[in-house]
Amino acid sequence: MSKGLPETRTDAAMSELVPEPRPKPAVPMKPVSINTNLLGYIGIDTIIEQMRKKTMKTGFDFNIMVVGQSGLGKSTLVNTLFKSQVSRKASSWNREEKIPKTVEIKAIGHVIEEGGVKMKLTVIDTPGFGDQINNENCWEPIEKYINEQYEKFLKEEVNIARKKRIPDTRVHCCLYFISPTGHSLRPLDLEFMKHLSKVVNIIPVIAKADTMTLEEKSEFKQRVRKELEVHGIEFYPQKEFDEDLEDKTENDKIRQESMPFAVVGSDKEYQVNGKRVLGRKTPWGIIEVENLHHCEFALLRDFVIRTHLQDLKEVTHNIHYETYRAKRLNDNGGLPPGEGLLGSVLPPVPATPCPTAE
């Protein structure tokens, strides 16, 4: 009996020092689904409807900029894109008159409503880009305008008493019109896209595609894609911003097959096979704007409005604006010089006395 006592104490001591291993909780291979029929209807599926109603009340903002040399049909294409006269606000202009030449950067706002959904559309028309004899640094006014809209948004955002809904004048999309030469991009085209692709979503567009044959159009598209790749110019949708495999697959197809969109714009209607269609009349027949066998306008419209409009807005806010905001605040140590973004000089912060060591 006495020999067994030390062993018992040792065993007890060991049991105190070494805890018994606990079994690990079993992890289910698949998430356990709860049968809602047993618990009754909760109403989680109405969240989407609540968001839809709230968004429809506030409406949407979308700001699109058109850039390119004169005579490429920028204003006409934007009118065709939204099936409305949105590129000019002058009431004196009518459909039969020639569209006046753009001479200055001008933002024209409209409210478009379709199916109960309201969108405040702003078209930013730019000067006849590249029309001058000396086009050195002619992209600077456009770049300045884009950055000014970021600055305007930033000032409102950091205000102490800021608005509940900040007016969004930031450029969400820039349609860059390429002349249908069939050869290669001009040095000016490359320089512009190289500078502005870092601050805005650029979508390259080959204008007046009806001036080229199908073979010439296909070869020119491939040449433009190759030149943009060689010069390291990223156009929208950018590869690094693809969030998942589905987005990557869809956007890769757009980048490799559709870009740049070869389009034809027209706001005139013609009768074709008993239907009224938008088109351009030639001696050989009617070029139908929305016919994919004639041009890629329908692809551009679906891309900008029906599939990627919200993503254009998100990339503008989360990437381009955040980049500008971080640089702007970092350059000034978190606060702008002088009056700064808050609109008034900040009072000095009183120094807090440090506790003395006893």
GROMACS .gro file of C-alpha atoms in nm:
model
  358
    1MET     CA    1   0.000   0.000   0.000
    2SER     CA    2   0.280   0.241   0.093
    3LYS     CA    3   0.457   0.173  -0.235
    4GLY     CA    4   0.152   0.274  -0.431
    5LEU     CA    5   0.107   0.617  -0.269
    6PRO     CA    6   0.402   0.798  -0.435
    7GLU     CA    7   0.289   0.671  -0.774
    8THR     CA    8  -0.062   0.804  -0.708
    9ARG     CA    9   0.075   1.147  -0.611
   10THR     CA   10   0.301   1.149  -0.917
   11ASP     CA   11   0.010   1.060  -1.140
   12ALA     CA   12  -0.199   1.334  -0.979
   13ALA     CA   13   0.080   1.587  -1.022
   14MET     CA   14   0.131   1.488  -1.385
   15SER     CA   15  -0.239   1.515  -1.450
   16GLU     CA   16  -0.230   1.872  -1.313
   17LEU     CA   17   0.068   1.968  -1.531
   18VAL     CA   18  -0.040   1.803  -1.853
   19PRO     CA   19  -0.401   1.880  -1.946
   20GLU     CA   20  -0.593   1.609  -2.116
   21PRO     CA   21  -0.623   1.657  -2.491
   22ARG     CA   22  -0.967   1.777  -2.588
   23PRO     CA   23  -1.129   1.652  -2.902
   24LYS     CA   24  -1.142   1.912  -3.183
   25PRO     CA   25  -1.487   2.024  -3.282
   26ALA     CA   26  -1.602   1.864  -3.601
   27VAL     CA   27  -1.600   2.106  -3.896
   28PRO     CA   28  -1.879   2.041  -4.143
   29MET     CA   29  -1.763   2.000  -4.503
   30LYS     CA   30  -2.054   2.209  -4.631
   31PRO     CA   31  -2.238   2.498  -4.467
   32VAL     CA   32  -2.549   2.382  -4.289
   33SER     CA   33  -2.855   2.515  -4.469
   34ILE     CA   34  -3.150   2.622  -4.259
   35ASN     CA   35  -3.489   2.528  -4.386
   36THR     CA   36  -3.679   2.860  -4.389
   37ASN     CA   37  -4.007   2.672  -4.406
   38LEU     CA   38  -3.950   2.554  -4.050
   39LEU     CA   39  -3.868   2.901  -3.914
   40GLY     CA   40  -4.116   3.097  -4.118
   41TYR     CA   41  -4.063   3.382  -4.364
   42ILE     CA   42  -3.824   3.657  -4.247
   43GLY     CA   43  -3.806   3.892  -4.545
   44ILE     CA   44  -3.432   3.914  -4.616
   45ASP     CA   45  -3.504   3.891  -4.988
   46THR     CA   46  -3.668   4.236  -4.974
   47ILE     CA   47  -3.331   4.407  -4.913
   48ILE     CA   48  -3.264   4.427  -5.287
   49GLU     CA   49  -3.605   4.583  -5.344
   50GLN     CA   50  -3.543   4.835  -5.064
   51MET     CA   51  -3.210   4.933  -5.221
   52ARG     CA   52  -3.372   4.962  -5.563
   53LYS     CA   53  -3.646   5.193  -5.436
   54LYS     CA   54  -3.401   5.414  -5.248
   55THR     CA   55  -3.165   5.436  -5.544
   56MET     CA   56  -3.449   5.520  -5.781
   57LYS     CA   57  -3.554   5.808  -5.555
   58THR     CA   58  -3.205   5.959  -5.543
   59GLY     CA   59  -3.122   5.877  -5.906
   60PHE     CA   60  -2.784   5.821  -6.070
   61ASP     CA   61  -2.500   6.046  -6.184
   62PHE     CA   62  -2.297   5.963  -6.493
   63ASN     CA   63  -2.041   6.194  -6.650
   64ILE     CA   64  -1.897   6.111  -6.990
   65MET     CA   65  -1.623   6.300  -7.172
   66VAL     CA   66  -1.562   6.294  -7.547
   67VAL     CA   67  -1.216   6.373  -7.686
   68GLY     CA   68  -1.084   6.379  -8.040
   69GLN     CA   69  -1.005   6.603  -8.332
   70SER     CA   70  -1.283   6.792  -8.509
   71GLY     CA   71  -1.493   6.619  -8.772
   72LEU     CA   72  -1.493   6.270  -8.618
   73GLY     CA   73  -1.858   6.286  -8.511
   74LYS     CA   74  -1.811   6.302  -8.133
   75SER     CA   75  -2.130   6.497  -8.064
   76THR     CA   76  -2.331   6.287  -8.308
   77LEU     CA   77  -2.217   5.963  -8.149
   78VAL     CA   78  -2.309   6.075  -7.797
   79ASN     CA   79  -2.654   6.178  -7.923
   80THR     CA   80  -2.689   5.833  -8.082
   81LEU     CA   81  -2.565   5.661  -7.767
   82PHE     CA   82  -2.842   5.804  -7.551
   83LYS     CA   83  -3.100   5.846  -7.831
   84SER     CA   84  -3.138   6.210  -7.737
   85GLN     CA   85  -2.993   6.551  -7.820
   86VAL     CA   86  -2.760   6.557  -7.520
   87SER     CA   87  -2.441   6.701  -7.667
   88ARG     CA   88  -2.581   7.049  -7.729
   89LYS     CA   89  -2.813   7.249  -7.504
   90ALA     CA   90  -2.880   7.544  -7.732
   91SER     CA   91  -3.249   7.551  -7.813
   92SER     CA   92  -3.181   7.720  -8.146
   93TRP     CA   93  -3.007   7.408  -8.280
   94ASN     CA   94  -3.225   7.157  -8.462
   95ARG     CA   95  -3.170   6.820  -8.625
   96GLU     CA   96  -3.129   6.961  -8.975
   97GLU     CA   97  -2.857   7.212  -8.889
   98LYS     CA   98  -2.490   7.129  -8.890
   99ILE     CA   99  -2.352   7.068  -8.538
  100PRO     CA  100  -2.133   7.366  -8.445
  101LYS     CA  101  -1.764   7.309  -8.383
  102THR     CA  102  -1.663   7.270  -8.019
  103VAL     CA  103  -1.437   7.554  -7.908
  104GLU     CA  104  -1.410   7.510  -7.532
  105ILE     CA  105  -1.451   7.252  -7.256
  106LYS     CA  106  -1.819   7.260  -7.173
  107ALA     CA  107  -2.022   7.038  -6.943
  108ILE     CA  108  -2.384   6.997  -7.049
  109GLY     CA  109  -2.622   6.831  -6.804
  110HIS     CA  110  -2.946   6.649  -6.877
  111VAL     CA  111  -3.186   6.430  -6.680
  112ILE     CA  112  -3.281   6.116  -6.870
  113GLU     CA  113  -3.564   5.895  -6.748
  114GLU     CA  114  -3.640   5.543  -6.865
  115GLY     CA  115  -3.867   5.292  -6.693
  116GLY     CA  116  -3.892   5.508  -6.382
  117VAL     CA  117  -3.512   5.527  -6.347
  118LYS     CA  118  -3.366   5.878  -6.355
  119MET     CA  119  -3.007   5.947  -6.452
  120LYS     CA  120  -2.838   6.284  -6.443
  121LEU     CA  121  -2.617   6.264  -6.749
  122THR     CA  122  -2.338   6.517  -6.802
  123VAL     CA  123  -2.160   6.528  -7.136
  124ILE     CA  124  -1.821   6.702  -7.123
  125ASP     CA  125  -1.741   6.829  -7.469
  126THR     CA  126  -1.376   6.916  -7.535
  127PRO     CA  127  -1.199   7.150  -7.778
  128GLY     CA  128  -1.111   7.035  -8.128
  129PHE     CA  129  -0.832   6.824  -7.988
  130GLY     CA  130  -0.522   6.818  -8.206
  131ASP     CA  131  -0.652   7.072  -8.459
  132GLN     CA  132  -0.379   7.330  -8.401
  133ILE     CA  133  -0.046   7.345  -8.582
  134ASN     CA  134   0.144   7.309  -8.255
  135ASN     CA  135  -0.028   7.045  -8.038
  136GLU     CA  136   0.241   7.023  -7.771
  137ASN     CA  137   0.089   6.953  -7.429
  138CYS     CA  138  -0.262   7.013  -7.565
  139TRP     CA  139  -0.397   6.747  -7.328
  140GLU     CA  140  -0.311   6.959  -7.023
  141PRO     CA  141  -0.641   7.158  -7.014
  142ILE     CA  142  -0.834   6.830  -7.022
  143GLU     CA  143  -0.619   6.673  -6.751
  144LYS     CA  144  -0.658   6.990  -6.544
  145TYR     CA  145  -1.036   6.973  -6.578
  146ILE     CA  146  -1.046   6.608  -6.464
  147ASN     CA  147  -0.829   6.683  -6.159
  148GLU     CA  148  -1.039   6.989  -6.075
  149GLN     CA  149  -1.345   6.766  -6.043
  150TYR     CA  150  -1.155   6.536  -5.804
  151GLU     CA  151  -1.050   6.841  -5.602
  152LYS     CA  152  -1.408   6.969  -5.589
  153PHE     CA  153  -1.530   6.632  -5.459
  154LEU     CA  154  -1.246   6.613  -5.205
  155LYS     CA  155  -1.325   6.959  -5.065
  156GLU     CA  156  -1.685   6.858  -5.007
  157GLU     CA  157  -1.585   6.524  -4.859
  158VAL     CA  158  -1.352   6.662  -4.591
  159ASN     CA  159  -1.577   6.951  -4.493
  160ILE     CA  160  -1.686   6.947  -4.130
  161ALA     CA  161  -2.047   7.020  -4.224
  162ARG     CA  162  -2.056   6.826  -4.549
  163LYS     CA  163  -2.361   6.759  -4.759
  164LYS     CA  164  -2.556   6.440  -4.718
  165ARG     CA  165  -2.517   6.370  -5.088
  166ILE     CA  166  -2.207   6.518  -5.248
  167PRO     CA  167  -2.264   6.632  -5.609
  168ASP     CA  168  -2.053   6.408  -5.830
  169THR     CA  169  -1.895   6.592  -6.123
  170ARG     CA  170  -1.604   6.349  -6.160
  171VAL     CA  171  -1.545   6.213  -6.512
  172HIS     CA  172  -1.648   5.846  -6.509
  173CYS     CA  173  -1.568   5.766  -6.870
  174CYS     CA  174  -1.361   5.923  -7.149
  175LEU     CA  175  -1.439   5.820  -7.507
  176TYR     CA  176  -1.124   5.883  -7.710
  177PHE     CA  177  -1.197   5.910  -8.083
  178ILE     CA  178  -0.935   5.771  -8.318
  179SER     CA  179  -0.922   5.888  -8.678
  180PRO     CA  180  -0.995   5.599  -8.924
  181THR     CA  181  -0.663   5.630  -9.110
  182GLY     CA  182  -0.609   5.255  -9.129
  183HIS     CA  183  -0.238   5.302  -9.059
  184SER     CA  184  -0.127   5.367  -8.701
  185LEU     CA  185  -0.199   5.593  -8.408
  186ARG     CA  186  -0.069   5.948  -8.417
  187PRO     CA  187   0.202   6.036  -8.163
  188LEU     CA  188  -0.052   6.280  -8.017
  189ASP     CA  189  -0.301   5.996  -7.960
  190LEU     CA  190  -0.039   5.793  -7.777
  191GLU     CA  191   0.075   6.085  -7.562
  192PHE     CA  192  -0.280   6.179  -7.465
  193MET     CA  193  -0.382   5.828  -7.366
  194LYS     CA  194  -0.054   5.772  -7.183
  195HIS     CA  195  -0.110   6.080  -6.967
  196LEU     CA  196  -0.482   6.050  -6.905
  197SER     CA  197  -0.514   5.673  -6.864
  198LYS     CA  198  -0.372   5.724  -6.514
  199VAL     CA  199  -0.649   5.961  -6.405
  200VAL     CA  200  -0.960   5.853  -6.598
  201ASN     CA  201  -1.121   5.548  -6.761
  202ILE     CA  202  -1.033   5.570  -7.130
  203ILE     CA  203  -1.231   5.378  -7.392
  204PRO     CA  204  -1.073   5.401  -7.740
  205VAL     CA  205  -1.318   5.434  -8.028
  206ILE     CA  206  -1.249   5.425  -8.402
  207ALA     CA  207  -1.475   5.692  -8.549
  208LYS     CA  208  -1.652   5.681  -8.886
  209ALA     CA  209  -1.579   5.311  -8.933
  210ASP     CA  210  -1.787   5.311  -9.253
  211THR     CA  211  -1.493   5.470  -9.434
  212MET     CA  212  -1.297   5.142  -9.408
  213THR     CA  213  -1.356   4.799  -9.556
  214LEU     CA  214  -1.411   4.503  -9.322
  215GLU     CA  215  -1.052   4.383  -9.378
  216GLU     CA  216  -0.907   4.730  -9.318
  217LYS     CA  217  -1.116   4.768  -9.002
  218SER     CA  218  -1.002   4.433  -8.859
  219GLU     CA  219  -0.634   4.504  -8.933
  220PHE     CA  220  -0.655   4.857  -8.790
  221LYS     CA  221  -0.814   4.733  -8.467
  222GLN     CA  222  -0.533   4.479  -8.421
  223ARG     CA  223  -0.270   4.745  -8.496
  224VAL     CA  224  -0.418   4.986  -8.242
  225ARG     CA  225  -0.431   4.716  -7.971
  226LYS     CA  226  -0.068   4.625  -8.042
  227GLU     CA  227   0.050   4.988  -8.024
  228LEU     CA  228  -0.131   5.048  -7.696
  229GLU     CA  229   0.028   4.734  -7.551
  230VAL     CA  230   0.378   4.827  -7.672
  231HIS     CA  231   0.353   5.175  -7.518
  232GLY     CA  232   0.213   5.038  -7.190
  233ILE     CA  233  -0.117   5.227  -7.217
  234GLU     CA  234  -0.395   5.077  -7.006
  235PHE     CA  235  -0.748   5.138  -7.129
  236TYR     CA  236  -1.072   5.043  -6.959
  237PRO     CA  237  -1.142   4.772  -6.845
  238GLN     CA  238  -0.794   4.750  -6.689
  239LYS     CA  239  -0.662   4.399  -6.627
  240GLU     CA  240  -0.556   4.460  -6.267
  241PHE     CA  241  -0.906   4.568  -6.165
  242ASP     CA  242  -1.081   4.242  -6.260
  243GLU     CA  243  -1.222   4.122  -5.929
  244ASP     CA  244  -1.309   3.760  -6.005
  245LEU     CA  245  -1.272   3.492  -6.271
  246GLU     CA  246  -1.606   3.574  -6.432
  247ASP     CA  247  -1.514   3.942  -6.472
  248LYS     CA  248  -1.170   3.849  -6.605
  249THR     CA  249  -1.311   3.611  -6.866
  250GLU     CA  250  -1.569   3.863  -6.985
  251ASN     CA  251  -1.325   4.157  -6.991
  252ASP     CA  252  -1.049   3.956  -7.161
  253LYS     CA  253  -1.289   3.886  -7.446
  254ILE     CA  254  -1.373   4.257  -7.473
  255ARG     CA  255  -1.006   4.359  -7.463
  256GLN     CA  256  -0.896   4.104  -7.721
  257GLU     CA  257  -1.189   4.114  -7.964
  258SER     CA  258  -1.393   4.434  -7.932
  259MET     CA  259  -1.145   4.705  -7.837
  260PRO     CA  260  -1.123   4.957  -7.987
  261PHE     CA  261  -1.488   4.978  -8.091
  262ALA     CA  262  -1.527   5.067  -8.459
  263VAL     CA  263  -1.845   5.273  -8.467
  264VAL     CA  264  -2.070   5.484  -8.684
  265GLY     CA  265  -2.291   5.752  -8.532
  266SER     CA  266  -2.609   5.903  -8.674
  267ASP     CA  267  -2.917   6.072  -8.532
  268LYS     CA  268  -3.116   6.045  -8.857
  269GLU     CA  269  -3.378   5.777  -8.919
  270TYR     CA  270  -3.445   5.589  -9.242
  271GLN     CA  271  -3.697   5.330  -9.354
  272VAL     CA  272  -3.536   4.986  -9.398
  273ASN     CA  273  -3.752   4.676  -9.461
  274GLY     CA  274  -4.054   4.846  -9.308
  275LYS     CA  275  -3.868   4.956  -8.993
  276ARG     CA  276  -3.734   5.295  -8.883
  277VAL     CA  277  -3.362   5.266  -8.810
  278LEU     CA  278  -3.081   5.508  -8.724
  279GLY     CA  279  -2.835   5.515  -9.009
  280ARG     CA  280  -2.627   5.691  -9.273
  281LYS     CA  281  -2.737   5.704  -9.633
  282THR     CA  282  -2.476   5.624  -9.900
  283PRO     CA  283  -2.500   5.564 -10.277
  284TRP     CA  284  -2.477   5.192 -10.200
  285GLY     CA  285  -2.747   5.178  -9.936
  286ILE     CA  286  -2.820   5.255  -9.571
  287ILE     CA  287  -2.554   5.190  -9.307
  288GLU     CA  288  -2.752   5.084  -9.001
  289VAL     CA  289  -2.597   5.212  -8.680
  290GLU     CA  290  -2.739   4.937  -8.457
  291ASN     CA  291  -2.666   4.651  -8.700
  292LEU     CA  292  -2.362   4.452  -8.581
  293HIS     CA  293  -2.289   4.349  -8.942
  294HIS     CA  294  -2.237   4.717  -9.027
  295CYS     CA  295  -2.053   4.853  -8.720
  296GLU     CA  296  -1.992   4.795  -8.348
  297PHE     CA  297  -2.203   5.078  -8.211
  298ALA     CA  298  -2.442   4.835  -8.038
  299LEU     CA  299  -2.145   4.670  -7.862
  300LEU     CA  300  -2.019   5.008  -7.739
  301ARG     CA  301  -2.364   5.109  -7.612
  302ASP     CA  302  -2.413   4.779  -7.429
  303PHE     CA  303  -2.063   4.802  -7.283
  304VAL     CA  304  -2.090   5.161  -7.156
  305ILE     CA  305  -2.454   5.159  -7.042
  306ARG     CA  306  -2.596   4.809  -6.998
  307THR     CA  307  -2.305   4.610  -6.851
  308HIS     CA  308  -2.025   4.837  -6.722
  309LEU     CA  309  -2.179   5.172  -6.624
  310GLN     CA  310  -2.176   5.098  -6.251
  311ASP     CA  311  -1.826   4.953  -6.272
  312LEU     CA  312  -1.704   5.268  -6.449
  313LYS     CA  313  -1.834   5.471  -6.155
  314GLU     CA  314  -1.677   5.236  -5.898
  315VAL     CA  315  -1.334   5.231  -6.066
  316THR     CA  316  -1.345   5.612  -6.084
  317HIS     CA  317  -1.421   5.638  -5.712
  318ASN     CA  318  -1.213   5.350  -5.573
  319ILE     CA  319  -0.907   5.378  -5.798
  320HIS     CA  320  -0.863   5.712  -5.977
  321TYR     CA  321  -1.019   5.934  -5.711
  322GLU     CA  322  -0.853   5.748  -5.422
  323THR     CA  323  -0.516   5.781  -5.596
  324TYR     CA  324  -0.568   6.157  -5.634
  325ARG     CA  325  -0.695   6.190  -5.276
  326ALA     CA  326  -0.403   5.999  -5.124
  327LYS     CA  327  -0.148   6.203  -5.321
  328ARG     CA  328  -0.321   6.531  -5.241
  329LEU     CA  329  -0.331   6.470  -4.868
  330ASN     CA  330   0.014   6.310  -4.854
  331ASP     CA  331   0.179   6.605  -5.034
  332ASN     CA  332   0.048   6.840  -4.766
  333GLY     CA  333   0.099   6.623  -4.462
  334GLY     CA  334  -0.264   6.530  -4.442
  335LEU     CA  335  -0.387   6.891  -4.469
  336PRO     CA  336  -0.367   7.139  -4.755
  337PRO     CA  337  -0.161   7.455  -4.727
  338GLY     CA  338  -0.321   7.789  -4.638
  339GLU     CA  339  -0.695   7.772  -4.599
  340GLY     CA  340  -0.691   7.413  -4.719
  341LEU     CA  341  -0.975   7.183  -4.794
  342LEU     CA  342  -1.182   7.279  -4.493
  343GLY     CA  343  -1.229   7.633  -4.622
  344SER     CA  344  -1.095   7.802  -4.307
  345VAL     CA  345  -0.775   7.824  -4.113
  346LEU     CA  346  -0.768   7.561  -3.841
  347PRO     CA  347  -0.713   7.691  -3.485
  348PRO     CA  348  -0.392   7.580  -3.314
  349VAL     CA  349  -0.428   7.269  -3.101
  350PRO     CA  350  -0.338   7.343  -2.734
  351ALA     CA  351  -0.037   7.153  -2.613
  352THR     CA  352  -0.106   6.882  -2.354
  353PRO     CA  353   0.149   6.892  -2.067
  354CYS     CA  354   0.345   6.571  -2.031
  355PRO     CA  355   0.339   6.406  -1.689
  356THR     CA  356   0.665   6.452  -1.501
  357ALA     CA  357   0.843   6.144  -1.385
  358GLU     CA  358   0.856   6.120  -1.008
   0.00000   0.00000   0.00000
